[in-house]
Coordinates of C-alpha atoms and ligand atoms in Angstrom, one line a residue:
X540 CA -3.0 16.2 -0.9
X541 CA -0.1 16.8 -3.3
X542 CA 1.1 13.9 -5.4
X543 CA 4.8 13.1 -5.4
X544 CA 5.8 12.8 -9.1
X545 CA 8.8 12.4 -11.3
X546 CA 8.1 13.9 -14.8
X547 CA 9.9 12.2 -17.7
X548 CA 9.8 14.5 -20.6
X549 CA 10.9 15.7 -24.1
X550 CA 9.9 19.4 -24.0
X551 CA 8.3 20.2 -26.6
X552 CA 5.4 22.7 -26.4
X553 CA 2.8 20.4 -24.9
X554 CA 5.3 19.0 -22.4
X555 CA 6.1 22.6 -21.4
X556 CA 2.5 23.4 -20.7
X557 CA 2.0 20.2 -18.8
X558 CA 5.2 20.9 -16.7
X559 CA 4.1 24.5 -15.9
X560 CA 0.7 23.2 -14.9
X561 CA 2.2 20.6 -12.5
X562 CA 4.5 23.3 -11.0
X563 CA 1.9 26.0 -10.6
X564 CA -1.2 24.0 -9.7
X565 CA -0.1 23.3 -6.1
X566 CA -1.3 19.8 -6.5
X567 CA 2.0 18.1 -7.3
X568 CA 5.3 17.7 -5.4
X569 CA 7.6 17.6 -8.4
X570 CA 10.7 15.7 -7.3
X571 CA 12.6 16.1 -10.6
X572 CA 12.4 16.3 -14.3
X573 CA 14.1 13.5 -16.2
X574 CA 14.7 14.2 -19.9
X575 CA 14.8 12.1 -23.0
X576 CA 15.3 12.7 -26.7
X577 CA 12.1 12.9 -28.6
X578 CA 10.5 16.0 -30.0
X579 CA 14.1 17.3 -30.4
X580 CA 17.5 16.1 -29.2
X581 CA 18.4 15.5 -25.6
X582 CA 20.6 18.6 -25.2
X583 CA 17.6 20.8 -26.2
X584 CA 15.0 18.9 -24.2
X585 CA 17.2 19.1 -21.2
X586 CA 17.9 22.9 -21.6
X587 CA 14.1 23.5 -22.1
X588 CA 13.4 21.5 -18.9
X589 CA 15.8 23.7 -16.9
X590 CA 14.4 26.9 -18.4
X591 CA 10.9 25.9 -17.5
X592 CA 11.9 25.3 -13.9
X593 CA 13.7 28.7 -13.7
X594 CA 10.7 30.4 -15.3
X595 CA 8.6 28.9 -12.5
X596 CA 11.1 29.9 -9.8
X597 CA 11.8 26.3 -9.1
X598 CA 15.4 25.9 -9.9
X599 CA 15.5 23.9 -6.6
X600 CA 14.0 20.9 -8.6
X601 CA 16.7 18.8 -10.3
X602 CA 16.9 18.2 -14.0
X603 CA 18.5 14.8 -14.8
X604 CA 19.2 13.9 -18.4
X605 CA 18.6 10.4 -19.7
X606 CA 18.5 8.7 -23.1
X607 CA 19.9 10.5 -26.1
X608 CA 18.6 7.8 -28.4
X609 CA 16.2 5.0 -28.5
X610 CA 17.1 1.5 -27.3
X611 CA 17.7 0.0 -30.7
X612 CA 16.6 2.4 -33.4
X613 CA 17.7 5.7 -35.0
X614 CA 16.0 8.7 -33.6
X615 CA 13.0 10.4 -35.2
X616 CA 11.9 13.9 -34.2
X617 CA 8.9 16.3 -34.2
X618 CA 10.8 19.5 -35.2
X619 CA 8.0 20.2 -37.7
X620 CA 5.6 20.7 -34.8
X621 CA 7.9 22.1 -32.1
X622 CA 10.6 23.9 -34.0
X623 CA 14.3 23.2 -33.8
X624 CA 14.4 24.8 -30.3
X625 CA 11.5 22.6 -29.2
X626 CA 9.4 25.6 -28.2
X627 CA 8.8 27.3 -31.6
X628 CA 10.7 30.4 -30.6
X629 CA 9.1 30.9 -27.1
X630 CA 11.9 32.3 -25.0
X631 CA 12.7 30.9 -21.5
X632 CA 15.1 32.4 -19.0
X633 CA 18.6 31.2 -19.6
X634 CA 18.6 28.1 -17.4
X635 CA 20.7 28.4 -14.3
X636 CA 19.6 24.9 -13.4
X637 CA 22.7 22.8 -14.0
X638 CA 21.4 19.4 -15.3
X639 CA 23.1 16.3 -14.1
X640 CA 23.2 13.0 -16.1
X641 CA 22.1 9.6 -15.2
X642 CA 18.3 9.8 -15.2
X643 CA 17.8 6.1 -14.7
X644 CA 20.0 5.7 -11.7
X645 CA 18.6 8.9 -10.2
X646 CA 15.0 7.6 -10.7
X647 CA 16.0 4.3 -9.1
X648 CA 17.6 5.9 -6.1
X649 CA 14.7 8.3 -5.6
X650 CA 12.2 5.4 -5.7
X651 CA 14.3 3.2 -3.4
X652 CA 14.7 6.0 -0.9
X653 CA 10.9 6.6 -0.7
X654 CA 8.1 4.4 0.7
X655 CA 7.0 2.0 -2.0
X656 CA 4.1 3.3 -4.0
X657 CA 4.5 6.9 -2.8
X658 CA 5.9 8.3 -6.1
X659 CA 4.2 8.3 -9.5
X660 CA 6.0 8.8 -12.8
X661 CA 4.3 11.0 -15.4
X662 CA 5.8 10.0 -18.8
X663 CA 5.4 12.6 -21.6
X664 CA 7.9 11.4 -24.1
X665 CA 9.5 8.2 -25.5
X666 CA 9.7 5.5 -22.8
X667 CA 13.4 4.8 -23.1
X668 CA 14.3 6.0 -19.6
X669 CA 11.4 4.1 -18.0
X670 CA 12.2 0.9 -19.9
X671 CA 15.9 1.1 -18.8
X672 CA 14.7 1.6 -15.2
X673 CA 12.6 -1.6 -15.4
X674 CA 15.4 -3.5 -17.0
X675 CA 18.3 -2.4 -14.8
X676 CA 16.5 -1.6 -11.5
X677 CA 13.4 -3.9 -11.4
X678 CA 13.1 -3.5 -7.6
X679 CA 12.9 0.2 -7.9
X680 CA 10.5 0.1 -10.8
X681 CA 8.2 -2.1 -8.7
X682 CA 8.0 0.7 -6.2
X683 CA 6.4 3.1 -8.7
X684 CA 2.9 4.1 -7.4
X685 CA 1.5 4.5 -10.9
X686 CA 3.0 5.2 -14.3
X687 CA 0.8 7.4 -16.5
X688 CA 2.0 7.5 -20.1
X689 CA 1.0 9.8 -23.0
X690 CA 1.3 7.5 -25.9
X691 CA -0.2 5.1 -28.4
X692 CA -3.4 5.1 -30.3
X693 CA -6.2 2.5 -30.3
X694 CA -8.9 3.4 -32.8
X695 CA -7.5 6.8 -34.1
X696 CA -5.0 7.0 -36.9
X697 CA -1.4 7.5 -35.9
X698 CA 0.6 10.8 -35.9
X699 CA 3.9 9.2 -36.7
X700 CA 2.9 6.3 -39.0
X701 CA -0.6 5.2 -40.2
X702 CA -1.2 3.4 -36.9
X703 CA 1.6 4.6 -34.6
X704 CA 1.8 7.5 -32.2
X705 CA 5.0 9.5 -32.0
X706 CA 6.2 8.7 -28.5
X707 CA 5.7 5.0 -29.1
X708 CA 7.1 5.1 -32.6
X709 CA 10.3 6.7 -31.2
X710 CA 11.1 3.6 -29.2
X711 CA 8.8 0.6 -29.7
X712 CA 11.2 -1.7 -27.8
X713 CA 10.9 0.6 -24.8
X714 CA 7.1 0.4 -24.9
X715 CA 7.3 -3.4 -24.9
X716 CA 9.8 -3.3 -22.0
X717 CA 7.6 -1.1 -19.9
X718 CA 4.4 -3.0 -20.6
X719 CA 6.2 -6.3 -19.8
X720 CA 7.4 -4.9 -16.4
X721 CA 5.3 -5.2 -13.3
X722 CA 4.3 -1.5 -13.2
X723 CA 0.8 -0.2 -12.7
X724 CA 0.5 1.6 -16.0
X725 CA -2.2 3.8 -17.6
X726 CA -1.8 4.9 -21.2
X727 CA -3.4 8.2 -22.4
X728 CA -3.6 7.6 -26.2
X729 CA -4.4 9.9 -29.2
X730 CA -8.1 8.7 -28.9
X731 CA -8.3 11.0 -25.8
X732 CA -5.7 13.7 -26.4
X733 CA -7.0 14.7 -29.8
X734 CA -10.3 15.7 -28.2
X735 CA -8.6 18.1 -25.7
X736 CA -7.7 21.4 -27.5
X737 CA -7.5 25.0 -26.6
X738 CA -8.9 27.9 -28.6
X739 CA -7.6 31.5 -28.6
X740 CA -10.1 32.6 -26.0
X741 CA -8.9 29.8 -23.6
X742 CA -5.3 30.8 -24.2
X743 CA -5.8 34.5 -23.6
X744 CA -7.7 33.9 -20.4
X745 CA -4.6 32.3 -18.9
X746 CA -2.7 35.6 -18.9
X747 CA -3.6 36.6 -15.4
X748 CA -0.3 35.4 -13.8
X749 CA 3.3 35.3 -15.0
X750 CA 3.2 31.5 -15.4
X751 CA -0.2 31.7 -17.0
X752 CA 1.2 34.3 -19.5
X753 CA 4.1 31.9 -20.3
X754 CA 1.7 29.0 -20.8
X755 CA -0.4 31.3 -23.1
X756 CA 2.8 32.1 -25.1
X757 CA 3.5 28.4 -25.4
X758 CA -0.1 27.6 -26.4
X759 CA -0.2 30.5 -28.9
X760 CA 2.8 28.8 -30.6
X761 CA 0.8 25.6 -30.6
X762 CA -2.4 27.0 -32.1
X763 CA -3.5 25.8 -35.5
X764 CA -6.0 28.7 -35.8
X765 CA -8.1 30.9 -33.5
X766 CA -10.5 28.0 -32.9
X767 CA -8.2 25.2 -31.9
X768 CA -4.7 24.3 -30.9
X769 CA -2.9 21.1 -31.7
X770 CA -4.0 18.4 -29.2
X771 CA -3.0 19.0 -25.6
X772 CA -1.4 15.6 -25.5
X773 CA 0.9 15.8 -22.4
X774 CA -1.3 18.0 -20.2
X775 CA -3.8 15.1 -20.3
X776 CA -1.4 13.0 -18.2
X777 CA -1.4 15.6 -15.4
X778 CA -5.1 16.0 -15.6
X779 CA -5.7 12.2 -15.4
X780 CA -3.3 12.1 -12.4
X781 CA -5.3 14.7 -10.6
X782 CA -8.9 13.9 -11.7
X783 CA -9.3 10.4 -13.0
X784 CA -13.0 10.8 -12.8
X785 CA -12.8 13.0 -15.9
X786 CA -11.6 10.1 -17.9
X787 CA -13.1 6.7 -18.9
X788 CA -10.3 4.1 -18.4
X789 CA -10.7 0.6 -19.8
X790 CA -8.7 -2.6 -19.4
X791 CA -7.0 -3.8 -22.6
X792 CA -4.5 -6.5 -23.6
X793 CA -2.1 -4.9 -26.1
X794 CA 1.0 -5.9 -28.0
X795 CA 3.5 -3.6 -29.6
X796 CA 4.5 -3.7 -33.3
X797 CA 8.3 -4.1 -33.3
X798 CA 8.6 -4.3 -37.1
X799 CA 10.7 -2.0 -39.3
X800 CA 7.9 -0.4 -41.3
X801 CA 5.9 2.8 -40.6
X802 CA 3.7 1.0 -38.1
X803 CA 6.6 0.3 -35.7
X804 CA 5.3 1.2 -32.2
X805 CA 1.7 0.7 -33.1
X806 CA -0.5 -1.0 -30.4
X807 CA -2.3 -4.2 -31.5
X808 CA -5.2 -5.7 -29.4
X809 CA -4.2 -9.3 -28.7
X810 CA -5.6 -11.8 -26.2
X811 CA -1.9 -12.6 -25.5
X812 CA -1.1 -8.9 -25.2
X813 CA 0.2 -7.1 -22.1
X814 CA -2.5 -6.1 -19.6
X815 CA -2.8 -2.3 -19.4
X816 CA -5.3 0.4 -18.5
X817 CA -6.2 2.8 -21.3
X818 CA -8.0 6.1 -21.1
X819 CA -10.6 6.0 -23.9
X820 CA -13.0 8.8 -22.9
X821 CA -12.6 12.3 -21.5
X822 CA -14.9 15.1 -20.1
X823 CA -13.4 17.7 -22.4
X824 CA -15.0 20.7 -20.7
X825 CA -14.0 19.4 -17.3
X826 CA -10.4 18.7 -18.4
X827 CA -10.0 22.2 -19.9
X828 CA -11.5 23.8 -16.8
X829 CA -9.1 21.9 -14.6
X830 CA -6.2 22.9 -16.8
X831 CA -7.1 26.6 -16.7
X832 CA -7.5 26.4 -12.9
X833 CA -3.8 25.4 -12.6
X834 CA -2.7 28.8 -14.0
X835 CA -4.7 31.1 -11.7
Ligands
RIB1200 O1 2.2 12.1 -30.0 C1 2.3 13.2 -29.1 C2 3.5 13.1 -28.2 O2 4.7 13.2 -28.9 C3 3.5 14.2 -27.2 O3 4.2 13.8 -26.0 C4 4.4 15.3 -27.8 O4 5.1 16.1 -26.9 C5 5.4 14.4 -28.5 O5 6.4 14.0 -27.6
CA1201 CA1 6.1 15.0 -25.1

């Protein structure tokens, strides 16, 4: 059974691998890509989203751009990781996919036009679009089957601030807005994603298909050395959607640091915090095997 999904994303190298996996695996019915500023600016994340769809022969899938900036704060970026084109120089076909604007309204209409609970949202970047959906279209947000979010960190150090993860640090107010909303949400934090990495042998083994070869190019740009890539953060969202049995998910009550220091966006365990499911364990071998299977 394929899962009907909207992918909200800021591609970005790991986003790109996650999107190609979703498109090629045959296990997702991707209804659209909604884009957000994050790793790099909105214009670039939107162009990269269109290029990925064209590379996969799926220019039938819409790209709808969303937030160019966070709800209240100045943007930060991850150009140091993803390069100023967002893909560290990996070339995609010139996108023929003409993006439209208005991601939040498009998500709302898509959710309202479908049976309640039949569409999941896979969130791979800052949560600005999702928070605005919950704020301006609560009845549509309530129809989300499940929201799976790459973001946050529980016991691991942050990658944006000492205790804050990048997606959540980009827009802490959006994180609070999403956790406050009545949406069945699972967070995939750094505690899990940092354990899922590719080595060069894994990467080279993907080169049996054109999409696999593109994924291999993207992962090559994401390698730290022959033995490991940077963490496969965003692909973990797709893997959890397909095979939750590979992950250990726990119930937590969390609040979000809305301060103005380097820990803005950090998650704090609080008895009064928002109830949310959090993936804290992963079968690394099983996750990498499932990821590779999506490119055959
Ligand atoms: O902290 C990792 C997250 O931030 C990933 O989604 C990566 O693409 C960046 O957006
Ligand atoms: Ca991302």
